[in-house]
PDB file of C-alpha atoms in Angstrom:
ATOM      1  CA  MET A   1      26.164 -29.740 -19.719  1.00 41.00           C
ATOM      2  CA  ALA A   2      27.688 -27.213 -17.349  1.00 41.00           C
ATOM      3  CA  GLY A   3      26.301 -23.681 -18.071  1.00 41.00           C
ATOM      4  CA  THR A   4      23.085 -24.911 -19.395  1.00 36.00           C
ATOM      5  CA  VAL A   5      20.347 -22.392 -17.986  1.00 38.00           C
ATOM      6  CA  CYS A   6      16.602 -22.529 -17.161  1.00 37.00           C
ATOM      7  CA  ILE A   7      14.194 -20.020 -18.235  1.00 37.00           C
ATOM      8  CA  THR A   8      10.787 -19.818 -16.806  1.00 36.00           C
ATOM      9  CA  THR A   9       8.123 -17.204 -18.237  1.00 36.00           C
ATOM     10  CA  ILE A  10       5.076 -15.875 -16.278  1.00 34.00           C
ATOM     11  CA  ILE A  11       3.354 -12.851 -17.785  1.00 35.00           C
ATOM     12  CA  LEU A  12       0.422 -11.431 -15.525  1.00 34.00           C
ATOM     13  CA  ILE A  13      -1.659  -8.743 -16.979  1.00 35.00           C
ATOM     14  CA  PHE A  14      -4.282  -6.681 -14.625  1.00 34.00           C
ATOM     15  CA  GLY A  15      -7.005  -5.524 -16.724  1.00 37.00           C
ATOM     16  CA  VAL A  16     -10.452  -3.773 -15.363  1.00 35.00           C
ATOM     17  CA  GLY A  17     -11.203  -4.371 -11.715  1.00 37.00           C
ATOM     18  CA  SER A  18      -7.515  -5.618 -10.988  1.00 37.00           C
ATOM     19  CA  GLN A  19      -8.617  -9.108 -12.615  1.00 35.00           C
ATOM     20  CA  ALA A  20      -5.417 -11.317 -13.374  1.00 36.00           C
ATOM     21  CA  LEU A  21      -4.607 -13.497 -16.614  1.00 31.00           C
ATOM     22  CA  ASP A  22      -1.774 -16.076 -15.682  1.00 32.00           C
ATOM     23  CA  LEU A  23       0.320 -17.807 -18.641  1.00 31.00           C
ATOM     24  CA  LEU A  24       2.942 -20.049 -17.700  1.00 29.00           C
ATOM     25  CA  LYS A  25       5.644 -21.710 -19.789  1.00 31.00           C
ATOM     26  CA  ALA A  26       8.552 -23.739 -18.194  1.00 31.00           C
ATOM     27  CA  THR A  27      11.274 -25.730 -19.249  1.00 30.00           C
ATOM     28  CA  SER A  28      14.037 -27.448 -16.918  1.00 36.00           C
ATOM     29  CA  VAL A  29      17.113 -28.604 -18.097  1.00 38.00           C
ATOM     30  CA  LEU A  30      19.389 -28.064 -15.247  1.00 48.00           C
ATOM     31  CA  GLY A  31      19.106 -26.614 -11.664  1.00 56.00           C
ATOM     32  CA  ASP A  32      16.075 -24.635 -10.349  1.00 63.00           C
ATOM     33  CA  PRO A  33      15.200 -21.429 -11.884  1.00 60.00           C
ATOM     34  CA  PRO A  34      14.639 -18.131  -9.586  1.00 58.00           C
ATOM     35  CA  SER A  35      11.034 -17.951  -8.652  1.00 66.00           C
ATOM     36  CA  THR A  36       9.177 -15.303 -10.624  1.00 70.00           C
ATOM     37  CA  PRO A  37       8.857 -12.212  -8.602  1.00 72.00           C
ATOM     38  CA  LYS A  38       5.452 -11.597  -6.837  1.00 81.00           C
ATOM     39  CA  VAL A  39       5.126  -7.771  -7.932  1.00 87.00           C
ATOM     40  CA  HIS A  40       2.458  -5.580  -6.146  1.00 89.00           C
ATOM     41  CA  CYS A  41       2.355  -1.970  -7.274  1.00 92.00           C
ATOM     42  CA  TRP A  42       0.797   1.080  -5.529  1.00 93.00           C
ATOM     43  CA  CYS A  43       0.872   5.055  -5.728  1.00 93.00           C
ATOM     44  CA  SER A  44       1.583   6.204  -2.333  1.00 92.00           C
ATOM     45  CA  SER A  45       1.288  10.154  -3.474  1.00 91.00           C
ATOM     46  CA  TYR A  46      -0.900  10.642  -6.683  1.00 91.00           C
ATOM     47  CA  PRO A  47       0.637  11.383  -9.172  1.00 87.00           C
ATOM     48  CA  ASN A  48       4.370  11.523  -8.251  1.00 85.00           C
ATOM     49  CA  VAL A  49       5.322   8.566  -5.985  1.00 86.00           C
ATOM     50  CA  THR A  50       4.665   4.870  -7.579  1.00 91.00           C
ATOM     51  CA  PHE A  51       6.361   1.809  -5.986  1.00 91.00           C
ATOM     52  CA  CYS A  52       6.362  -1.728  -6.876  1.00 91.00           C
ATOM     53  CA  SER A  53       7.733  -4.435  -4.750  1.00 90.00           C
ATOM     54  CA  TRP A  54       8.275  -8.126  -4.448  1.00 86.00           C
ATOM     55  CA  PRO A  55       9.730 -10.559  -1.720  1.00 84.00           C
ATOM     56  CA  GLU A  56      13.255 -11.291  -1.400  1.00 77.00           C
ATOM     57  CA  PRO A  57      13.730 -15.107  -2.527  1.00 70.00           C
ATOM     58  CA  LEU A  58      15.250 -17.589  -0.383  1.00 67.00           C
ATOM     59  CA  PRO A  59      19.160 -17.179  -0.335  1.00 62.00           C
ATOM     60  CA  SER A  60      19.842 -20.528  -2.010  1.00 59.00           C
ATOM     61  CA  HIS A  61      20.725 -18.285  -4.981  1.00 63.00           C
ATOM     62  CA  PRO A  62      22.398 -14.866  -5.413  1.00 63.00           C
ATOM     63  CA  THR A  63      19.794 -13.141  -7.518  1.00 74.00           C
ATOM     64  CA  GLN A  64      19.626  -9.684  -9.616  1.00 83.00           C
ATOM     65  CA  TYR A  65      16.953  -8.035 -10.966  1.00 84.00           C
ATOM     66  CA  ILE A  66      16.412  -5.921 -14.215  1.00 88.00           C
ATOM     67  CA  ALA A  67      13.210  -3.517 -13.829  1.00 90.00           C
ATOM     68  CA  THR A  68      12.264  -1.305 -16.703  1.00 91.00           C
ATOM     69  CA  TYR A  69       9.009   0.456 -17.555  1.00 92.00           C
ATOM     70  CA  SER A  70       7.372   2.102 -20.511  1.00 92.00           C
ATOM     71  CA  GLU A  71       3.811   3.187 -21.757  1.00 92.00           C
ATOM     72  CA  ARG A  72       1.691   0.708 -23.475  1.00 88.00           C
ATOM     73  CA  ASP A  73       0.953   2.977 -26.312  1.00 84.00           C
ATOM     74  CA  SER A  74       4.473   4.481 -27.019  1.00 82.00           C
ATOM     75  CA  ASN A  75       7.319   3.605 -28.996  1.00 82.00           C
ATOM     76  CA  SER A  76       9.692   5.011 -26.755  1.00 79.00           C
ATOM     77  CA  ASP A  77      12.470   3.104 -25.319  1.00 85.00           C
ATOM     78  CA  PRO A  78      11.660   1.408 -21.713  1.00 89.00           C
ATOM     79  CA  LYS A  79      12.917   3.296 -18.963  1.00 90.00           C
ATOM     80  CA  THR A  80      15.233   2.005 -15.996  1.00 88.00           C
ATOM     81  CA  CYS A  81      13.361   1.860 -12.687  1.00 87.00           C
ATOM     82  CA  HIS A  82      15.284   2.641  -9.623  1.00 87.00           C
ATOM     83  CA  LEU A  83      15.847  -0.397  -7.446  1.00 87.00           C
ATOM     84  CA  VAL A  84      16.110  -0.161  -3.674  1.00 85.00           C
ATOM     85  CA  PRO A  85      17.298  -3.317  -2.026  1.00 83.00           C
ATOM     86  CA  PRO A  86      15.732  -4.776   1.217  1.00 82.00           C
ATOM     87  CA  GLY A  87      16.453  -3.140   4.278  1.00 74.00           C
ATOM     88  CA  SER A  88      18.264   0.072   2.509  1.00 69.00           C
ATOM     89  CA  SER A  89      18.042   3.112   4.216  1.00 53.00           C
ATOM     90  CA  SER A  90      17.372   5.146   1.087  1.00 52.00           C
ATOM     91  CA  SER A  91      13.823   3.298   0.775  1.00 48.00           C
ATOM     92  CA  LEU A  92      11.397   6.084   0.423  1.00 55.00           C
ATOM     93  CA  THR A  93       8.249   3.873   1.281  1.00 52.00           C
ATOM     94  CA  THR A  94       6.741   3.261   4.508  1.00 51.00           C
ATOM     95  CA  GLU A  95       4.536   0.268   3.410  1.00 53.00           C
ATOM     96  CA  PRO A  96       5.468  -2.323   5.636  1.00 48.00           C
ATOM     97  CA  PRO A  97       6.379  -6.002   4.362  1.00 43.00           C
ATOM     98  CA  SER A  98       3.401  -8.379   4.197  1.00 47.00           C
ATOM     99  CA  SER A  99       4.761 -10.560   6.778  1.00 46.00           C
ATOM    100  CA  LEU A 100       7.662 -10.059   9.681  1.00 43.00           C
ATOM    101  CA  SER A 101       9.507 -12.895   7.927  1.00 48.00           C
ATOM    102  CA  GLU A 102       9.458 -11.055   4.449  1.00 62.00           C
ATOM    103  CA  GLN A 103      12.049  -8.614   2.961  1.00 81.00           C
ATOM    104  CA  LEU A 104      11.125  -6.711   0.149  1.00 86.00           C
ATOM    105  CA  TRP A 105      12.827  -5.096  -2.984  1.00 87.00           C
ATOM    106  CA  HIS A 106      11.264  -1.868  -4.206  1.00 90.00           C
ATOM    107  CA  CYS A 107      11.180  -0.316  -7.464  1.00 89.00           C
ATOM    108  CA  HIS A 108      10.676   3.615  -7.252  1.00 90.00           C
ATOM    109  CA  LEU A 109       8.692   4.924 -10.668  1.00 90.00           C
ATOM    110  CA  PRO A 110       8.840   8.871 -10.502  1.00 85.00           C
ATOM    111  CA  ASN A 111       6.752  11.195 -12.479  1.00 83.00           C
ATOM    112  CA  LEU A 112       4.402   9.065 -14.159  1.00 90.00           C
ATOM    113  CA  LYS A 113       1.841  10.466 -16.530  1.00 91.00           C
ATOM    114  CA  LEU A 114      -1.862  10.454 -15.460  1.00 92.00           C
ATOM    115  CA  LEU A 115      -4.537   8.336 -17.392  1.00 92.00           C
ATOM    116  CA  THR A 116      -1.847   6.453 -18.853  1.00 92.00           C
ATOM    117  CA  GLU A 117      -1.338   2.742 -19.147  1.00 94.00           C
ATOM    118  CA  TYR A 118       1.972   1.418 -18.211  1.00 93.00           C
ATOM    119  CA  ILE A 119       4.149  -1.819 -18.428  1.00 92.00           C
ATOM    120  CA  LEU A 120       6.508  -3.013 -15.853  1.00 92.00           C
ATOM    121  CA  ASN A 121       8.746  -5.763 -16.269  1.00 90.00           C
ATOM    122  CA  ILE A 122      11.027  -7.372 -13.285  1.00 88.00           C
ATOM    123  CA  THR A 123      13.168  -9.798 -14.437  1.00 86.00           C
ATOM    124  CA  ALA A 124      15.151 -12.125 -11.940  1.00 82.00           C
ATOM    125  CA  VAL A 125      18.457 -13.451 -13.078  1.00 82.00           C
ATOM    126  CA  HIS A 126      20.732 -16.171 -11.229  1.00 74.00           C
ATOM    127  CA  SER A 127      22.998 -19.305 -12.373  1.00 69.00           C
ATOM    128  CA  GLY A 128      20.023 -21.409 -12.571  1.00 67.00           C
ATOM    129  CA  GLY A 129      18.341 -19.009 -14.945  1.00 72.00           C
ATOM    130  CA  SER A 130      15.802 -16.461 -15.073  1.00 74.00           C
ATOM    131  CA  SER A 131      12.104 -15.407 -15.063  1.00 77.00           C
ATOM    132  CA  PHE A 132      10.354 -12.465 -15.411  1.00 77.00           C
ATOM    133  CA  HIS A 133       7.073 -10.553 -14.469  1.00 81.00           C
ATOM    134  CA  LEU A 134       4.977  -8.129 -16.580  1.00 86.00           C
ATOM    135  CA  THR A 135       2.487  -5.685 -15.098  1.00 86.00           C
ATOM    136  CA  SER A 136       0.155  -3.740 -16.780  1.00 90.00           C
ATOM    137  CA  PHE A 137      -1.452  -0.607 -14.901  1.00 92.00           C
ATOM    138  CA  MET A 138      -2.723   2.655 -14.526  1.00 93.00           C
ATOM    139  CA  LEU A 139      -1.792   5.243 -11.688  1.00 93.00           C
ATOM    140  CA  GLU A 140      -5.717   5.725 -11.005  1.00 94.00           C
ATOM    141  CA  ASP A 141      -6.179   1.974 -10.320  1.00 95.00           C
ATOM    142  CA  ILE A 142      -3.324   1.622  -7.969  1.00 95.00           C
ATOM    143  CA  VAL A 143      -3.569   4.775  -5.616  1.00 95.00           C
ATOM    144  CA  LYS A 144      -2.883   3.838  -2.049  1.00 95.00           C
ATOM    145  CA  PRO A 145      -1.767   6.487   0.267  1.00 95.00           C
ATOM    146  CA  ASP A 146       0.212   5.434   3.311  1.00 95.00           C
ATOM    147  CA  PRO A 147      -1.638   5.599   6.658  1.00 97.00           C
ATOM    148  CA  PRO A 148      -2.466   8.767   8.470  1.00 97.00           C
ATOM    149  CA  VAL A 149      -0.375   9.617  11.359  1.00 97.00           C
ATOM    150  CA  ASP A 150      -0.151  11.319  14.917  1.00 97.00           C
ATOM    151  CA  VAL A 151      -3.744   9.848  16.030  1.00 97.00           C
ATOM    152  CA  ARG A 152      -4.679  11.618  19.292  1.00 96.00           C
ATOM    153  CA  VAL A 153      -7.706  11.010  21.362  1.00 95.00           C
ATOM    154  CA  SER A 154      -8.797  13.714  23.700  1.00 93.00           C
ATOM    155  CA  PRO A 155     -11.762  13.116  26.360  1.00 90.00           C
ATOM    156  CA  LEU A 156     -14.285  16.295  26.029  1.00 90.00           C
ATOM    157  CA  THR A 157     -16.774  15.123  28.682  1.00 87.00           C
ATOM    158  CA  THR A 158     -17.304  11.457  30.521  1.00 86.00           C
ATOM    159  CA  LYS A 159     -19.401  10.590  27.168  1.00 90.00           C
ATOM    160  CA  ASN A 160     -17.600  12.661  24.290  1.00 92.00           C
ATOM    161  CA  LEU A 161     -14.140  12.190  22.706  1.00 94.00           C
ATOM    162  CA  LEU A 162     -12.378  14.166  19.958  1.00 96.00           C
ATOM    163  CA  VAL A 163     -10.325  12.064  17.417  1.00 97.00           C
ATOM    164  CA  GLU A 164      -7.606  14.054  15.268  1.00 98.00           C
ATOM    165  CA  TRP A 165      -4.998  13.042  13.177  1.00 98.00           C
ATOM    166  CA  SER A 166      -2.538  13.893  10.315  1.00 97.00           C
ATOM    167  CA  PRO A 167      -2.260  13.222   6.711  1.00 96.00           C
ATOM    168  CA  PRO A 168       0.541  10.875   5.842  1.00 96.00           C
ATOM    169  CA  PRO A 169       3.832  12.913   5.152  1.00 94.00           C
ATOM    170  CA  THR A 170       4.514  10.978   2.196  1.00 92.00           C
ATOM    171  CA  TRP A 171       1.410  12.454   0.433  1.00 94.00           C
ATOM    172  CA  THR A 172       2.916  15.553  -0.949  1.00 88.00           C
ATOM    173  CA  SER A 173      -0.133  17.170  -2.780  1.00 86.00           C
ATOM    174  CA  THR A 174      -2.891  17.614  -0.322  1.00 89.00           C
ATOM    175  CA  ASP A 175      -3.802  21.049  -1.705  1.00 90.00           C
ATOM    176  CA  ILE A 176      -4.349  19.754  -5.413  1.00 92.00           C
ATOM    177  CA  PHE A 177      -5.488  16.140  -4.412  1.00 93.00           C
ATOM    178  CA  PRO A 178      -6.935  16.260  -1.039  1.00 96.00           C
ATOM    179  CA  LEU A 179      -7.628  13.308   1.205  1.00 97.00           C
ATOM    180  CA  LYS A 180     -10.620  11.908   2.814  1.00 98.00           C
ATOM    181  CA  TYR A 181     -10.746   9.759   5.643  1.00 98.00           C
ATOM    182  CA  GLN A 182     -12.313   6.836   7.348  1.00 98.00           C
ATOM    183  CA  LEU A 183     -12.590   6.260  11.082  1.00 98.00           C
ATOM    184  CA  LEU A 184     -12.743   2.812  13.030  1.00 97.00           C
ATOM    185  CA  TYR A 185     -13.316   2.699  16.664  1.00 96.00           C
ATOM    186  CA  GLN A 186     -13.822  -0.693  18.530  1.00 96.00           C
ATOM    187  CA  TRP A 187     -14.579  -2.001  21.777  1.00 95.00           C
ATOM    188  CA  GLU A 188     -15.476  -5.283  23.616  1.00 92.00           C
ATOM    189  CA  ILE A 189     -18.932  -6.448  25.169  1.00 90.00           C
ATOM    190  CA  ARG A 190     -18.252  -9.400  27.534  1.00 87.00           C
ATOM    191  CA  GLY A 191     -15.279 -10.226  25.664  1.00 85.00           C
ATOM    192  CA  ARG A 192     -17.134 -10.172  21.955  1.00 92.00           C
ATOM    193  CA  PRO A 193     -15.813  -7.415  19.725  1.00 92.00           C
ATOM    194  CA  LYS A 194     -17.757  -4.636  18.555  1.00 94.00           C
ATOM    195  CA  PHE A 195     -16.845  -1.940  15.813  1.00 94.00           C
ATOM    196  CA  ILE A 196     -17.921   1.280  14.164  1.00 95.00           C
ATOM    197  CA  ASN A 197     -16.764   2.781  10.824  1.00 96.00           C
ATOM    198  CA  LEU A 198     -17.366   6.303  10.320  1.00 96.00           C
ATOM    199  CA  GLY A 199     -16.899   8.862   7.635  1.00 93.00           C
ATOM    200  CA  PRO A 200     -15.801   9.699   5.154  1.00 96.00           C
ATOM    201  CA  PHE A 201     -14.329  12.914   6.843  1.00 97.00           C
ATOM    202  CA  GLU A 202     -12.779  15.493   4.897  1.00 96.00           C
ATOM    203  CA  LYS A 203     -11.169  17.210   7.914  1.00 96.00           C
ATOM    204  CA  THR A 204      -8.374  15.719  10.216  1.00 97.00           C
ATOM    205  CA  LYS A 205     -10.817  15.297  13.316  1.00 97.00           C
ATOM    206  CA  ALA A 206     -14.078  13.863  14.465  1.00 97.00           C
ATOM    207  CA  GLU A 207     -15.860  14.577  17.798  1.00 96.00           C
ATOM    208  CA  LEU A 208     -17.858  11.393  18.888  1.00 95.00           C
ATOM    209  CA  ARG A 209     -20.832  11.514  21.562  1.00 93.00           C
ATOM    210  CA  GLY A 210     -22.537   9.003  23.675  1.00 92.00           C
ATOM    211  CA  LEU A 211     -19.768   6.703  24.653  1.00 93.00           C
ATOM    212  CA  ILE A 212     -19.540   4.580  27.642  1.00 92.00           C
ATOM    213  CA  PRO A 213     -17.639   6.059  30.676  1.00 91.00           C
ATOM    214  CA  GLY A 214     -15.359   3.431  31.745  1.00 90.00           C
ATOM    215  CA  ARG A 215     -15.230   1.487  28.542  1.00 92.00           C
ATOM    216  CA  THR A 216     -11.931   1.128  26.728  1.00 94.00           C
ATOM    217  CA  TYR A 217     -12.021   2.181  22.663  1.00 95.00           C
ATOM    218  CA  GLN A 218      -9.584   1.636  20.248  1.00 97.00           C
ATOM    219  CA  PHE A 219      -9.352   3.991  17.381  1.00 97.00           C
ATOM    220  CA  GLN A 220      -7.761   3.762  13.775  1.00 98.00           C
ATOM    221  CA  VAL A 221      -7.743   5.855  10.757  1.00 98.00           C
ATOM    222  CA  CYS A 222      -7.248   5.090   7.033  1.00 98.00           C
ATOM    223  CA  ALA A 223      -6.959   7.856   3.812  1.00 98.00           C
ATOM    224  CA  LYS A 224      -8.363   7.815   0.678  1.00 97.00           C
ATOM    225  CA  GLU A 225      -7.918  10.051  -2.430  1.00 96.00           C
ATOM    226  CA  MET A 226     -10.959  12.642  -2.236  1.00 96.00           C
ATOM    227  CA  LEU A 227     -12.421  11.684  -5.674  1.00 94.00           C
ATOM    228  CA  GLY A 228     -12.107   7.709  -4.585  1.00 94.00           C
ATOM    229  CA  LEU A 229      -9.272   6.724  -6.949  1.00 95.00           C
ATOM    230  CA  GLY A 230      -7.520   3.433  -6.123  1.00 95.00           C
ATOM    231  CA  GLN A 231      -8.245   2.217  -2.159  1.00 95.00           C
ATOM    232  CA  CYS A 232      -7.826   3.424   1.231  1.00 97.00           C
ATOM    233  CA  SER A 233      -4.807   3.100   2.770  1.00 97.00           C
ATOM    234  CA  ASP A 234      -3.846   0.492   5.592  1.00 96.00           C
ATOM    235  CA  TRP A 235      -5.166   1.593   9.029  1.00 97.00           C
ATOM    236  CA  SER A 236      -3.218   3.597  11.142  1.00 97.00           C
ATOM    237  CA  SER A 237      -1.395   2.293  14.438  1.00 95.00           C
ATOM    238  CA  PRO A 238      -4.095   1.712  16.836  1.00 96.00           C
ATOM    239  CA  ILE A 239      -4.544   4.097  19.909  1.00 96.00           C
ATOM    240  CA  LYS A 240      -6.455   3.126  22.986  1.00 95.00           C
ATOM    241  CA  ILE A 241      -8.193   5.110  25.717  1.00 93.00           C
ATOM    242  CA  THR A 242     -10.706   4.354  28.589  1.00 92.00           C
ATOM    243  CA  ILE A 243     -13.555   7.051  29.021  1.00 90.00           C
ATOM    244  CA  PRO A 244     -13.410   8.437  32.159  1.00 85.00           C
ATOM    245  CA  THR A 245     -15.910   7.853  34.664  1.00 83.00           C
ATOM    246  CA  THR A 246     -15.786  11.132  36.693  1.00 78.00           C
ATOM    247  CA  LYS A 247     -16.306  14.581  34.963  1.00 72.00           C
ATOM    248  CA  LEU A 248     -13.025  16.161  33.748  1.00 61.00           C
TER     249      LEU A 248
END
């Protein structure tokens, strides 16, 4: 019958250690339901900037989204999440898509409370039906800064280097919630990759000693909340430098 819809429901609840339990119930009467949003949430500036994202589905059906969130232990009405469509210039996040072919929707959740469990409901709707995704999270579990920026490498001698960087500009509370950093540097020996991961560093610089003149090294930095909340950022863009073989 024309106008009959299909409803697919997936409930995804995250518990301790980001373990997930999936429950799928589906009925299909006519047409294909929208794909269930695969939602990923992270806090890029604790505690004020939280985003959730999911891929834009294939353009077979125009899809609309309804996004709401609420405190798990509160009787207050759910709040509406601010939606940012793929490619929008108003997007506040710098996290790249998970693949070059994916376009991401973003949902901005401002001013969430500390040590409070939230439930996020993302509902996808089109002419073939609807599906929704529920996610439960606490800010402290999903903290993930954006990568550090402006990584700079300066030779000091033929064996020593100074690596400097700047905090991610989206982390706006470094005075209250400082960051610590990991430094990854890599090189090759006879075509085989080698690497060393150093840190954590509380300062935004590190001096490396005993490097090999003439060898090319690659440097990247990641940032993590000082007390260890959440996870380290993605690595910064790589910077390469060849150690000089003559005195500076």
